[in-house]
Amino acid sequence: MSARRTNGREPADAGAARRSGDASRTRRAGRIRRAFKAAFDAGAYIADDGKAEIRVCAGTACHASGRAALRTAIDKALADRGLTDKVAVVETGCHGFCEEGPIVVVRPQGLFYPRLTPKDVDEIIATSVVSDGIVERLLYKDPATGEPVAHEAEIPFYKLQERVVLALNGKIDPYSIDDYLAHGGYAALARVLEDDDPMAVIDEVEAAGLRGRGGAGFPAGRKWRFCRGNPGDVHYIICNADEGDPGAFMDRSVLEGNPHSVIEGMTIAAFAIGAQSGPVEGYVYVRHEYPFAVQRLRAALTQARERGLLGEDILGSGFSFDIRINQGAGAFVCGESTALTASIEGHRGMPRGKHIRTVAQGLWGQPTNLNNVETYANVPWIVNHGAEAFAARGTATSKGTKIFSLTGKVVNGGLIEVPMGATLRHVIFDIGGGMLPGREFKAVQLGGPSGGCLPAALLDDPIDFESLMAAGSMMGSGGMVVVDDTTCMVDFVKFFLKFTAEESCGKCVPCRIGSQRLLEILERISDGEGTLDDLERLETLSEDIIEGSLCQLGGSAPNPVLSALRYFRDEIEAHIVEHRCPARVCRPLIQYTIDPDACTGCHVCFAACPTDAISGERKQAHVIDQKLCIKCDTCRQVCKFDAIPVVDARPALAEGRQR
Amino acid sequence: MRRRSRGGTATEPRGSALYEVLKGIDFERRELLDKPRGVGLFDLVKDKGGSYRCYACTLCERTCPVDCIEIDYCPEFEELPFDLEAERAAALATLPGESCGANSACVVGEQPAGFVPEIDMKKFDAVVAGIRSGTGLVQALHSTQEAYGYLPRVALENIAGEMGLPLSRVFGVASFYGQFRLVPVGKHVIDVCMGTACHVAGAPLVVEAFSQELEIPVGGTTPDGLFTLQTVNCVGSCALAPVVRLGDDETIGRVGPNEARRLVRRLRKAEVPA
C-alpha cells in the first residue's frame, strides 16, 4: 500500500505538516488507515495459500455440468474420513475453462481435475488430499500432445493468458470479503480515500488509457472528467452488467467470481466523480438471467457495508456512497446507455437522442457515469499498480488486457484474458486449442449481433478497437464465436438479424422495419430463391439502417450482413446462382440420405426418427422417405457409423446452372 | 436496381444549413421524388381554409429518432390557432368508455382461453411491500412474476393503483421486456438457449424437436398445464451448447433433438400417477 507514497501530495517535510490543513489531513489519513485495518481484522482471517483446500468451480457452466452433486460427494467423502474440519471446501467463481467443467482444484499442490463425476471424488481425496499423489487417469490431457498436465498453472490454456481482471477468479471465495481483503482487496480504495484527491484519480485513469470495455471503447478517464464537470443534485455511477450479447459471459464471470472488485472499482469512480462536489449514488444494472451473479453481488454489497467499505462515511473519510442492484428483464437494447437509464426509471427501455449525453443528463436527469463491469474491475488494479504499468500492456491506442469469451467450435472454450493487440490466431489456436478435430476454421464472429464475421485471412490481425473496426467488426463486449465449415454464413447472419429484428425497441423506422426486411431478403436467399439483385439491395438497405437509426443497436445491426458480403460473398452467391448451400445447413437446399455401404441396419435411426420417415429391415441398409423427412438432423446425430450424409437437394438444378 | 448517390453526404452539413440555401425556393412536391435524401424540407400541411392542421401536440418532436424536428414559436402563426382542450374533449367523446392512456382494454385484453390457474392475492403482499420500499416498476413486475409465474392482469391493475400509474404504462413496460409473461406457464418451463454458440451447435433443431414433441409453438403452454416452451437469448453457459434450462434451477448441456424428445418423454412419464 505504501509503494507509491513518494509523490508531492504527501507531507514529506515536518514544516508542511505543521500547517493546520495538513495536520487535519494527516489525522484523516490516520483515521482511514485505522478503519481499513479494522475492516481487515474483523474477520480474523489469514490467507494461507499453503493449506489443504479443495476448490470447486461454482460458475454457471460448471453448475450446469454437475457441480452440486460433486460438492455433495466431496463433503461426504471428507466426512467419512473425519477431515471436514481440516480440509476446507471453497466454492469459487468461474475458472474460465468452461469446456472442461465441472472443475476441481486441489491445493496447495494446485492439481487440476476437470470433468469430474461424483464417483471420482473418493479416489482424488484418497490420493491427492490424504497423501501427496496424483490421480493420473483424471488429469487434463493436452489435446496437442496427449500428455497429462497435473498443475493448473501449467495448462496451456492458462499459461498463455495474462490475467489481470480475472487474476483472483477461481482463487477466492466470492462469498468471503475476507478472502478478497487478504488478497489485497480494497487497498486501492483506502489509498484513494487517504490521498483525498479526486482529480488525481481521474488523471491516473486517463493516463492509463483505460477505455470502456463494453463495446464503443470511450476513454473512461475522460468520461469521468466530463461527468464530474457537469453540475447536478446527485451524480449517478452505473455499472452496466446487462451483458446482452449472446455468446458473451465475461461480465457474468467477473461478477460471479470476484464481485468485490467491481464494487471497489465503482466506489473509486464514485469518489473521483462525486467527492467534494455533492452526493453520489450507484446502481448495478444486471441481467435477470444471471441469478448467481445477482446473489453473489448482493452478498458482497452486504459484507462491504458491514465492514464500512460502502455506505455512509466510508472508512471514516466522510465520503458516502451506496450501490443498489437493478435487474433487467431481457431486453438487448437496455445495454444502450439511454435505454438503460430509462429502464432503471421504470420505463420501456427505449433510447433517446444523444445530443445531450448521459454524463450531463442521464438517470433522473442527473449527470451519470456509465461503465461496464470489466471497466470498473480494471480500476483497482490501475490505482494499485499505477498508470504506467497498465499502459505497458496493449497497443498504442488500446491499453491493458481484455477478456474474451471464446465459444463455438473450438477445443478449449472459456474465458481468455490477453493483452490488447494479441492476434486472433493466438487467442483461437494457441490458447483456444484450435478447431475440433477434423474441422476447418471458417470464421470468427466478434462483437455479438453488432459485430462482424472475420475470415481466416485476417487471423493474424491484432485485436484492438481500431483494427477490428477497420475490418468491419467490433470489439463489442468480447464475445468470440468460432465457426467451422459446418456453419452456413447465410444462416449465421440470418440468426443475428432475427435477433436484432426481435430486439429492436421499435422506436425508429429504419431499424424496426429495415432489420425485418433484411431478414426477409436473407430468408429468401437461404431458401434458394434469392436473386443477385438482392445482394445490392442488402447493401443499400444496410447503409440506410446505419444512417437512419438513433442508437447503436440499429446503427450496428447490419454489420453481420455487411461483413458477410465482404468476406463470404462466394458462399452467398452459391445459394443464389447454384441453389446450393456449401455448408449443407439451409434446409430447402439439402436432403438427408443413407449410405447403403456404411449402414449396418442397426435400427437406431429408425427408432429415433420422429416422423417414421426411415424404413428398412434390421441388418439391412435403411432408406429415408424424402416426403416424410422433416430434416431435423436427429438420425445423423444418433448414427454411430456416419452413414447418413447430407447432400444437395437439387443436384440436377445445381449442375444445370453451373454449365 | 437504382443506386442512390451518396457521394459526400457524410461530410456535407444537412438540415439547418440546407434550409438556409433552400428556404426561398418553392418546391413542387413531386420534383423531390428520386432526389437524394436531404434536398427537401418537411412542411406543415394546411387545410383548404389556409389554417395549419398541426396543433403542436409535439408528438413528432418527441418521437423523431434523429431529433431533426424542433417546435418553436413562430411569428407567422396566428395566435391560438387551435383549441387543444376542446379538440381533446371531442376526441374523447367520440370514443365512449375506455380510451387510450386511461385504461387500455384494447391492448390488455382478456386472458385467452386455456389453462388459467387460481390467483392467490396473498402472494401479492410482498410486491406491495417492495413498491412501498421504493423499488421501481421493473422490480415490482419481477417479484410479481416470481410469485405467480406470470403477470396476471389483476396484479398489473394493482401495481398501477399502488404506484399511481396508468395501467397502460404498466402494461407497456410489462410487454416490452422479453422476460415478462402475460399468460400463465405450465409446471415445467423449458427454456431453450438461442445464443450464438448454441445456434452454431444446433439450437434451432432442438427448439423444433421440443415444439413437435409437445405439440405447442414457442411461447405456448400445453393444454394440461404441464409444459411451457420458451427461448432465451443467452444463459452464458456457451461451453455446453446447446443448452436447455428446465425451471429455474436445472441447466442441461449438450442437448440434441433426440435428447430433447427423450427429456419430454421422461418428464411426462414422471407425471403419470402410479
JSON list of N, CA, C and O in Angstrom, two decimals, chain A residues 246 252 287-288 326-330 343 346-347 349 407 491 495 503 540 543-544 547 550 587 610 630, chain B residues 3-4 6 14 65 67 139 142 169 172 176-179 194 196 199 205 208 212 233-234 236 238 261:
[
{"chain": "A", "resi": 246, "resn": "PRO", "atom": "N", "xyz": [-25.48, -12.38, -27.13]},
{"chain": "A", "resi": 246, "resn": "PRO", "atom": "CA", "xyz": [-25.48, -13.83, -26.99]},
{"chain": "A", "resi": 246, "resn": "PRO", "atom": "C", "xyz": [-24.07, -14.35, -27.26]},
{"chain": "A", "resi": 246, "resn": "PRO", "atom": "O", "xyz": [-23.41, -13.90, -28.21]},
{"chain": "A", "resi": 252, "resn": "ARG", "atom": "N", "xyz": [-20.50, -11.67, -16.51]},
{"chain": "A", "resi": 252, "resn": "ARG", "atom": "CA", "xyz": [-21.12, -12.57, -15.56]},
{"chain": "A", "resi": 252, "resn": "ARG", "atom": "C", "xyz": [-20.06, -13.26, -14.70]},
{"chain": "A", "resi": 252, "resn": "ARG", "atom": "O", "xyz": [-20.18, -13.35, -13.49]},
{"chain": "A", "resi": 287, "resn": "ARG", "atom": "N", "xyz": [-28.36, -8.40, -15.59]},
{"chain": "A", "resi": 287, "resn": "ARG", "atom": "CA", "xyz": [-29.37, -9.23, -16.26]},
{"chain": "A", "resi": 287, "resn": "ARG", "atom": "C", "xyz": [-30.06, -10.15, -15.27]},
{"chain": "A", "resi": 287, "resn": "ARG", "atom": "O", "xyz": [-29.43, -10.74, -14.40]},
{"chain": "A", "resi": 288, "resn": "HIS", "atom": "N", "xyz": [-31.34, -10.31, -15.46]},
{"chain": "A", "resi": 288, "resn": "HIS", "atom": "CA", "xyz": [-32.10, -11.22, -14.60]},
{"chain": "A", "resi": 288, "resn": "HIS", "atom": "C", "xyz": [-31.76, -12.67, -14.91]},
{"chain": "A", "resi": 288, "resn": "HIS", "atom": "O", "xyz": [-31.97, -13.57, -14.09]},
{"chain": "A", "resi": 326, "resn": "ASN", "atom": "N", "xyz": [-30.20, -3.27, -9.74]},
{"chain": "A", "resi": 326, "resn": "ASN", "atom": "CA", "xyz": [-31.40, -3.17, -10.55]},
{"chain": "A", "resi": 326, "resn": "ASN", "atom": "C", "xyz": [-31.35, -4.27, -11.59]},
{"chain": "A", "resi": 326, "resn": "ASN", "atom": "O", "xyz": [-30.38, -4.37, -12.34]},
{"chain": "A", "resi": 327, "resn": "GLN", "atom": "N", "xyz": [-32.39, -5.10, -11.61]},
{"chain": "A", "resi": 327, "resn": "GLN", "atom": "CA", "xyz": [-32.34, -6.22, -12.56]},
{"chain": "A", "resi": 327, "resn": "GLN", "atom": "C", "xyz": [-33.04, -5.88, -13.85]},
{"chain": "A", "resi": 327, "resn": "GLN", "atom": "O", "xyz": [-34.11, -5.29, -13.85]},
{"chain": "A", "resi": 328, "resn": "GLY", "atom": "N", "xyz": [-32.42, -6.27, -14.93]},
{"chain": "A", "resi": 328, "resn": "GLY", "atom": "CA", "xyz": [-33.03, -6.10, -16.24]},
{"chain": "A", "resi": 328, "resn": "GLY", "atom": "C", "xyz": [-34.12, -7.15, -16.43]},
{"chain": "A", "resi": 328, "resn": "GLY", "atom": "O", "xyz": [-34.41, -7.93, -15.54]},
{"chain": "A", "resi": 329, "resn": "ALA", "atom": "N", "xyz": [-34.71, -7.14, -17.62]},
{"chain": "A", "resi": 329, "resn": "ALA", "atom": "CA", "xyz": [-35.79, -8.11, -17.84]},
{"chain": "A", "resi": 329, "resn": "ALA", "atom": "C", "xyz": [-35.75, -8.63, -19.27]},
{"chain": "A", "resi": 329, "resn": "ALA", "atom": "O", "xyz": [-36.78, -8.83, -19.89]},
{"chain": "A", "resi": 330, "resn": "GLY", "atom": "N", "xyz": [-34.55, -8.82, -19.76]},
{"chain": "A", "resi": 330, "resn": "GLY", "atom": "CA", "xyz": [-34.44, -9.45, -21.07]},
{"chain": "A", "resi": 330, "resn": "GLY", "atom": "C", "xyz": [-34.72, -8.54, -22.24]},
{"chain": "A", "resi": 330, "resn": "GLY", "atom": "O", "xyz": [-35.59, -8.82, -23.05]},
{"chain": "A", "resi": 343, "resn": "SER", "atom": "N", "xyz": [-34.80, 2.28, -18.33]},
{"chain": "A", "resi": 343, "resn": "SER", "atom": "CA", "xyz": [-35.26, 1.04, -17.71]},
{"chain": "A", "resi": 343, "resn": "SER", "atom": "C", "xyz": [-35.18, 1.14, -16.19]},
{"chain": "A", "resi": 343, "resn": "SER", "atom": "O", "xyz": [-36.07, 0.68, -15.48]},
{"chain": "A", "resi": 346, "resn": "GLY", "atom": "N", "xyz": [-37.98, 2.84, -14.72]},
{"chain": "A", "resi": 346, "resn": "GLY", "atom": "CA", "xyz": [-39.25, 2.14, -14.78]},
{"chain": "A", "resi": 346, "resn": "GLY", "atom": "C", "xyz": [-40.03, 2.39, -16.06]},
{"chain": "A", "resi": 346, "resn": "GLY", "atom": "O", "xyz": [-41.25, 2.30, -16.07]},
{"chain": "A", "resi": 347, "resn": "HIS", "atom": "N", "xyz": [-39.32, 2.73, -17.12]},
{"chain": "A", "resi": 347, "resn": "HIS", "atom": "CA", "xyz": [-39.97, 2.91, -18.41]},
{"chain": "A", "resi": 347, "resn": "HIS", "atom": "C", "xyz": [-39.62, 1.76, -19.32]},
{"chain": "A", "resi": 347, "resn": "HIS", "atom": "O", "xyz": [-38.77, 0.94, -19.00]},
{"chain": "A", "resi": 349, "resn": "GLY", "atom": "N", "xyz": [-37.52, 0.28, -22.15]},
{"chain": "A", "resi": 349, "resn": "GLY", "atom": "CA", "xyz": [-36.12, 0.60, -22.41]},
{"chain": "A", "resi": 349, "resn": "GLY", "atom": "C", "xyz": [-35.90, 1.10, -23.81]},
{"chain": "A", "resi": 349, "resn": "GLY", "atom": "O", "xyz": [-35.39, 0.40, -24.65]},
{"chain": "A", "resi": 407, "resn": "THR", "atom": "N", "xyz": [-16.10, -19.17, -27.63]},
{"chain": "A", "resi": 407, "resn": "THR", "atom": "CA", "xyz": [-17.07, -20.26, -27.71]},
{"chain": "A", "resi": 407, "resn": "THR", "atom": "C", "xyz": [-17.17, -20.73, -29.15]},
{"chain": "A", "resi": 407, "resn": "THR", "atom": "O", "xyz": [-16.52, -20.18, -30.04]},
{"chain": "A", "resi": 491, "resn": "ASP", "atom": "N", "xyz": [-27.09, -18.62, -43.02]},
{"chain": "A", "resi": 491, "resn": "ASP", "atom": "CA", "xyz": [-27.88, -19.00, -41.86]},
{"chain": "A", "resi": 491, "resn": "ASP", "atom": "C", "xyz": [-27.38, -18.26, -40.61]},
{"chain": "A", "resi": 491, "resn": "ASP", "atom": "O", "xyz": [-28.17, -17.81, -39.78]},
{"chain": "A", "resi": 495, "resn": "PHE", "atom": "N", "xyz": [-29.40, -15.57, -38.35]},
{"chain": "A", "resi": 495, "resn": "PHE", "atom": "CA", "xyz": [-29.60, -15.68, -36.90]},
{"chain": "A", "resi": 495, "resn": "PHE", "atom": "C", "xyz": [-29.43, -14.31, -36.22]},
{"chain": "A", "resi": 495, "resn": "PHE", "atom": "O", "xyz": [-30.24, -13.92, -35.38]},
{"chain": "A", "resi": 503, "resn": "GLU", "atom": "N", "xyz": [-35.19, -7.77, -31.17]},
{"chain": "A", "resi": 503, "resn": "GLU", "atom": "CA", "xyz": [-34.80, -6.92, -30.04]},
{"chain": "A", "resi": 503, "resn": "GLU", "atom": "C", "xyz": [-34.90, -5.43, -30.35]},
{"chain": "A", "resi": 503, "resn": "GLU", "atom": "O", "xyz": [-34.70, -4.61, -29.47]},
{"chain": "A", "resi": 540, "resn": "THR", "atom": "N", "xyz": [-27.57, -1.54, -49.88]},
{"chain": "A", "resi": 540, "resn": "THR", "atom": "CA", "xyz": [-28.16, -0.19, -49.75]},
{"chain": "A", "resi": 540, "resn": "THR", "atom": "C", "xyz": [-29.03, -0.10, -48.51]},
{"chain": "A", "resi": 540, "resn": "THR", "atom": "O", "xyz": [-28.98, 0.88, -47.77]},
{"chain": "A", "resi": 543, "resn": "GLU", "atom": "N", "xyz": [-26.92, 0.31, -45.45]},
{"chain": "A", "resi": 543, "resn": "GLU", "atom": "CA", "xyz": [-26.41, 1.68, -45.30]},
{"chain": "A", "resi": 543, "resn": "GLU", "atom": "C", "xyz": [-27.50, 2.59, -44.75]},
{"chain": "A", "resi": 543, "resn": "GLU", "atom": "O", "xyz": [-27.25, 3.44, -43.89]},
{"chain": "A", "resi": 544, "resn": "ASP", "atom": "N", "xyz": [-28.72, 2.42, -45.27]},
{"chain": "A", "resi": 544, "resn": "ASP", "atom": "CA", "xyz": [-29.81, 3.27, -44.80]},
{"chain": "A", "resi": 544, "resn": "ASP", "atom": "C", "xyz": [-30.11, 3.04, -43.32]},
{"chain": "A", "resi": 544, "resn": "ASP", "atom": "O", "xyz": [-30.37, 3.99, -42.58]},
{"chain": "A", "resi": 547, "resn": "GLU", "atom": "N", "xyz": [-27.45, 4.66, -41.21]},
{"chain": "A", "resi": 547, "resn": "GLU", "atom": "CA", "xyz": [-27.52, 6.11, -41.20]},
{"chain": "A", "resi": 547, "resn": "GLU", "atom": "C", "xyz": [-28.75, 6.63, -40.46]},
{"chain": "A", "resi": 547, "resn": "GLU", "atom": "O", "xyz": [-28.70, 7.66, -39.79]},
{"chain": "A", "resi": 550, "resn": "LEU", "atom": "N", "xyz": [-31.33, 5.70, -34.55]},
{"chain": "A", "resi": 550, "resn": "LEU", "atom": "CA", "xyz": [-30.96, 6.60, -33.46]},
{"chain": "A", "resi": 550, "resn": "LEU", "atom": "C", "xyz": [-29.84, 6.03, -32.61]},
{"chain": "A", "resi": 550, "resn": "LEU", "atom": "O", "xyz": [-28.89, 6.72, -32.28]},
{"chain": "A", "resi": 587, "resn": "ARG", "atom": "N", "xyz": [-32.16, -25.63, -45.12]},
{"chain": "A", "resi": 587, "resn": "ARG", "atom": "CA", "xyz": [-32.98, -26.82, -45.32]},
{"chain": "A", "resi": 587, "resn": "ARG", "atom": "C", "xyz": [-33.54, -27.04, -46.73]},
{"chain": "A", "resi": 587, "resn": "ARG", "atom": "O", "xyz": [-33.50, -28.15, -47.22]},
{"chain": "A", "resi": 610, "resn": "PRO", "atom": "N", "xyz": [-38.60, -38.98, -35.69]},
{"chain": "A", "resi": 610, "resn": "PRO", "atom": "CA", "xyz": [-39.90, -38.57, -35.13]},
{"chain": "A", "resi": 610, "resn": "PRO", "atom": "C", "xyz": [-41.05, -38.71, -36.11]},
{"chain": "A", "resi": 610, "resn": "PRO", "atom": "O", "xyz": [-42.21, -38.72, -35.71]},
{"chain": "A", "resi": 630, "resn": "ILE", "atom": "N", "xyz": [-38.40, -34.44, -42.22]},
{"chain": "A", "resi": 630, "resn": "ILE", "atom": "CA", "xyz": [-38.50, -33.03, -41.89]},
{"chain": "A", "resi": 630, "resn": "ILE", "atom": "C", "xyz": [-37.11, -32.40, -41.67]},
{"chain": "A", "resi": 630, "resn": "ILE", "atom": "O", "xyz": [-36.99, -31.28, -41.21]},
{"chain": "B", "resi": 3, "resn": "ARG", "atom": "N", "xyz": [-29.29, 2.81, -57.77]},
{"chain": "B", "resi": 3, "resn": "ARG", "atom": "CA", "xyz": [-28.43, 3.01, -56.62]},
{"chain": "B", "resi": 3, "resn": "ARG", "atom": "C", "xyz": [-28.41, 4.49, -56.28]},
{"chain": "B", "resi": 3, "resn": "ARG", "atom": "O", "xyz": [-28.14, 5.33, -57.13]},
{"chain": "B", "resi": 4, "resn": "ARG", "atom": "N", "xyz": [-28.72, 4.76, -55.07]},
{"chain": "B", "resi": 4, "resn": "ARG", "atom": "CA", "xyz": [-28.77, 6.17, -54.70]},
{"chain": "B", "resi": 4, "resn": "ARG", "atom": "C", "xyz": [-27.38, 6.78, -54.61]},
{"chain": "B", "resi": 4, "resn": "ARG", "atom": "O", "xyz": [-26.46, 6.14, -54.11]},
{"chain": "B", "resi": 6, "resn": "ARG", "atom": "N", "xyz": [-24.59, 8.72, -53.02]},
{"chain": "B", "resi": 6, "resn": "ARG", "atom": "CA", "xyz": [-24.34, 9.06, -51.62]},
{"chain": "B", "resi": 6, "resn": "ARG", "atom": "C", "xyz": [-23.06, 9.87, -51.50]},
{"chain": "B", "resi": 6, "resn": "ARG", "atom": "O", "xyz": [-22.56, 10.10, -50.41]},
{"chain": "B", "resi": 14, "resn": "ARG", "atom": "N", "xyz": [-26.23, 18.96, -43.24]},
{"chain": "B", "resi": 14, "resn": "ARG", "atom": "CA", "xyz": [-27.59, 18.85, -43.71]},
{"chain": "B", "resi": 14, "resn": "ARG", "atom": "C", "xyz": [-28.51, 19.62, -42.79]},
{"chain": "B", "resi": 14, "resn": "ARG", "atom": "O", "xyz": [-28.07, 20.25, -41.84]},
{"chain": "B", "resi": 65, "resn": "PRO", "atom": "N", "xyz": [-36.63, 9.95, -34.39]},
{"chain": "B", "resi": 65, "resn": "PRO", "atom": "CA", "xyz": [-35.47, 9.21, -33.90]},
{"chain": "B", "resi": 65, "resn": "PRO", "atom": "C", "xyz": [-34.17, 10.01, -34.00]},
{"chain": "B", "resi": 65, "resn": "PRO", "atom": "O", "xyz": [-33.25, 9.76, -33.24]},
{"chain": "B", "resi": 67, "resn": "ASP", "atom": "N", "xyz": [-33.98, 13.40, -33.91]},
{"chain": "B", "resi": 67, "resn": "ASP", "atom": "CA", "xyz": [-34.15, 14.73, -33.34]},
{"chain": "B", "resi": 67, "resn": "ASP", "atom": "C", "xyz": [-33.99, 15.83, -34.37]},
{"chain": "B", "resi": 67, "resn": "ASP", "atom": "O", "xyz": [-33.24, 16.80, -34.16]},
{"chain": "B", "resi": 139, "resn": "GLN", "atom": "N", "xyz": [-38.79, -3.91, -11.06]},
{"chain": "B", "resi": 139, "resn": "GLN", "atom": "CA", "xyz": [-38.59, -4.83, -9.94]},
{"chain": "B", "resi": 139, "resn": "GLN", "atom": "C", "xyz": [-39.93, -5.37, -9.44]},
{"chain": "B", "resi": 139, "resn": "GLN", "atom": "O", "xyz": [-40.04, -6.54, -9.07]},
{"chain": "B", "resi": 142, "resn": "HIS", "atom": "N", "xyz": [-40.95, -8.04, -11.65]},
{"chain": "B", "resi": 142, "resn": "HIS", "atom": "CA", "xyz": [-40.15, -9.25, -11.39]},
{"chain": "B", "resi": 142, "resn": "HIS", "atom": "C", "xyz": [-40.71, -10.02, -10.20]},
{"chain": "B", "resi": 142, "resn": "HIS", "atom": "O", "xyz": [-40.87, -11.23, -10.26]},
{"chain": "B", "resi": 169, "resn": "ARG", "atom": "N", "xyz": [-49.40, 2.25, -18.95]},
{"chain": "B", "resi": 169, "resn": "ARG", "atom": "CA", "xyz": [-47.97, 2.41, -18.76]},
{"chain": "B", "resi": 169, "resn": "ARG", "atom": "C", "xyz": [-47.37, 1.13, -18.18]},
{"chain": "B", "resi": 169, "resn": "ARG", "atom": "O", "xyz": [-46.32, 0.65, -18.64]},
{"chain": "B", "resi": 172, "resn": "GLY", "atom": "N", "xyz": [-47.40, -1.40, -20.82]},
{"chain": "B", "resi": 172, "resn": "GLY", "atom": "CA", "xyz": [-46.37, -1.07, -21.81]},
{"chain": "B", "resi": 172, "resn": "GLY", "atom": "C", "xyz": [-45.02, -1.61, -21.39]},
{"chain": "B", "resi": 172, "resn": "GLY", "atom": "O", "xyz": [-44.30, -2.21, -22.20]},
{"chain": "B", "resi": 176, "resn": "PHE", "atom": "N", "xyz": [-42.94, -4.90, -22.97]},
{"chain": "B", "resi": 176, "resn": "PHE", "atom": "CA", "xyz": [-41.70, -4.52, -23.68]},
{"chain": "B", "resi": 176, "resn": "PHE", "atom": "C", "xyz": [-40.59, -5.54, -23.44]},
{"chain": "B", "resi": 176, "resn": "PHE", "atom": "O", "xyz": [-39.87, -5.91, -24.34]},
{"chain": "B", "resi": 177, "resn": "TYR", "atom": "N", "xyz": [-40.47, -5.97, -22.18]},
{"chain": "B", "resi": 177, "resn": "TYR", "atom": "CA", "xyz": [-39.33, -6.80, -21.82]},
{"chain": "B", "resi": 177, "resn": "TYR", "atom": "C", "xyz": [-39.62, -8.27, -22.09]},
{"chain": "B", "resi": 177, "resn": "TYR", "atom": "O", "xyz": [-40.69, -8.78, -21.76]},
{"chain": "B", "resi": 178, "resn": "GLY", "atom": "N", "xyz": [-38.61, -8.93, -22.68]},
{"chain": "B", "resi": 178, "resn": "GLY", "atom": "CA", "xyz": [-38.79, -10.29, -23.13]},
{"chain": "B", "resi": 178, "resn": "GLY", "atom": "C", "xyz": [-39.08, -11.29, -22.03]},
{"chain": "B", "resi": 178, "resn": "GLY", "atom": "O", "xyz": [-39.66, -12.33, -22.27]},
{"chain": "B", "resi": 179, "resn": "GLN", "atom": "N", "xyz": [-38.66, -10.97, -20.80]},
{"chain": "B", "resi": 179, "resn": "GLN", "atom": "CA", "xyz": [-38.79, -11.98, -19.76]},
{"chain": "B", "resi": 179, "resn": "GLN", "atom": "C", "xyz": [-40.15, -12.01, -19.10]},
{"chain": "B", "resi": 179, "resn": "GLN", "atom": "O", "xyz": [-40.47, -12.96, -18.41]},
{"chain": "B", "resi": 194, "resn": "MET", "atom": "N", "xyz": [-30.93, -19.64, -27.10]},
{"chain": "B", "resi": 194, "resn": "MET", "atom": "CA", "xyz": [-30.75, -19.34, -28.52]},
{"chain": "B", "resi": 194, "resn": "MET", "atom": "C", "xyz": [-29.56, -18.40, -28.73]},
{"chain": "B", "resi": 194, "resn": "MET", "atom": "O", "xyz": [-29.54, -17.60, -29.64]},
{"chain": "B", "resi": 196, "resn": "THR", "atom": "N", "xyz": [-25.57, -17.34, -29.58]},
{"chain": "B", "resi": 196, "resn": "THR", "atom": "CA", "xyz": [-24.82, -17.61, -30.80]},
{"chain": "B", "resi": 196, "resn": "THR", "atom": "C", "xyz": [-24.17, -18.99, -30.77]},
{"chain": "B", "resi": 196, "resn": "THR", "atom": "O", "xyz": [-24.27, -19.76, -31.72]},
{"chain": "B", "resi": 199, "resn": "HIS", "atom": "N", "xyz": [-26.72, -21.57, -31.18]},
{"chain": "B", "resi": 199, "resn": "HIS", "atom": "CA", "xyz": [-27.23, -21.60, -32.54]},
{"chain": "B", "resi": 199, "resn": "HIS", "atom": "C", "xyz": [-26.29, -22.40, -33.43]},
{"chain": "B", "resi": 199, "resn": "HIS", "atom": "O", "xyz": [-26.70, -23.26, -34.20]},
{"chain": "B", "resi": 205, "resn": "LEU", "atom": "N", "xyz": [-32.69, -26.75, -34.11]},
{"chain": "B", "resi": 205, "resn": "LEU", "atom": "CA", "xyz": [-33.20, -28.11, -34.25]},
{"chain": "B", "resi": 205, "resn": "LEU", "atom": "C", "xyz": [-33.78, -28.59, -32.92]},
{"chain": "B", "resi": 205, "resn": "LEU", "atom": "O", "xyz": [-34.75, -29.34, -32.88]},
{"chain": "B", "resi": 208, "resn": "GLU", "atom": "N", "xyz": [-37.15, -26.99, -32.32]},
{"chain": "B", "resi": 208, "resn": "GLU", "atom": "CA", "xyz": [-38.14, -27.63, -33.19]},
{"chain": "B", "resi": 208, "resn": "GLU", "atom": "C", "xyz": [-38.55, -28.99, -32.62]},
{"chain": "B", "resi": 208, "resn": "GLU", "atom": "O", "xyz": [-39.74, -29.34, -32.62]},
{"chain": "B", "resi": 212, "resn": "GLN", "atom": "N", "xyz": [-42.31, -29.99, -31.59]},
{"chain": "B", "resi": 212, "resn": "GLN", "atom": "CA", "xyz": [-43.04, -31.10, -32.19]},
{"chain": "B", "resi": 212, "resn": "GLN", "atom": "C", "xyz": [-43.49, -32.10, -31.13]},
{"chain": "B", "resi": 212, "resn": "GLN", "atom": "O", "xyz": [-44.62, -32.58, -31.13]},
{"chain": "B", "resi": 233, "resn": "ASN", "atom": "N", "xyz": [-32.29, -15.68, -24.69]},
{"chain": "B", "resi": 233, "resn": "ASN", "atom": "CA", "xyz": [-31.22, -15.21, -25.57]},
{"chain": "B", "resi": 233, "resn": "ASN", "atom": "C", "xyz": [-29.85, -15.78, -25.28]},
{"chain": "B", "resi": 233, "resn": "ASN", "atom": "O", "xyz": [-29.13, -16.15, -26.17]},
{"chain": "B", "resi": 234, "resn": "CYS", "atom": "N", "xyz": [-29.45, -15.82, -24.03]},
{"chain": "B", "resi": 234, "resn": "CYS", "atom": "CA", "xyz": [-28.18, -16.47, -23.72]},
{"chain": "B", "resi": 234, "resn": "CYS", "atom": "C", "xyz": [-28.13, -16.69, -22.23]},
{"chain": "B", "resi": 234, "resn": "CYS", "atom": "O", "xyz": [-28.39, -15.78, -21.46]},
{"chain": "B", "resi": 236, "resn": "GLY", "atom": "N", "xyz": [-25.38, -17.92, -20.89]},
{"chain": "B", "resi": 236, "resn": "GLY", "atom": "CA", "xyz": [-23.97, -17.76, -20.55]},
{"chain": "B", "resi": 236, "resn": "GLY", "atom": "C", "xyz": [-23.25, -19.05, -20.24]},
{"chain": "B", "resi": 236, "resn": "GLY", "atom": "O", "xyz": [-22.20, -19.03, -19.64]},
{"chain": "B", "resi": 238, "resn": "CYS", "atom": "N", "xyz": [-22.03, -21.08, -22.59]},
{"chain": "B", "resi": 238, "resn": "CYS", "atom": "CA", "xyz": [-21.80, -21.36, -24.01]},
{"chain": "B", "resi": 238, "resn": "CYS", "atom": "C", "xyz": [-20.93, -22.58, -24.25]},
{"chain": "B", "resi": 238, "resn": "CYS", "atom": "O", "xyz": [-21.00, -23.17, -25.32]},
{"chain": "B", "resi": 261, "resn": "ARG", "atom": "N", "xyz": [-36.38, -34.83, -27.17]},
{"chain": "B", "resi": 261, "resn": "ARG", "atom": "CA", "xyz": [-37.58, -35.65, -27.19]},
{"chain": "B", "resi": 261, "resn": "ARG", "atom": "C", "xyz": [-37.62, -36.59, -25.99]},
{"chain": "B", "resi": 261, "resn": "ARG", "atom": "O", "xyz": [-38.64, -36.79, -25.36]}
]
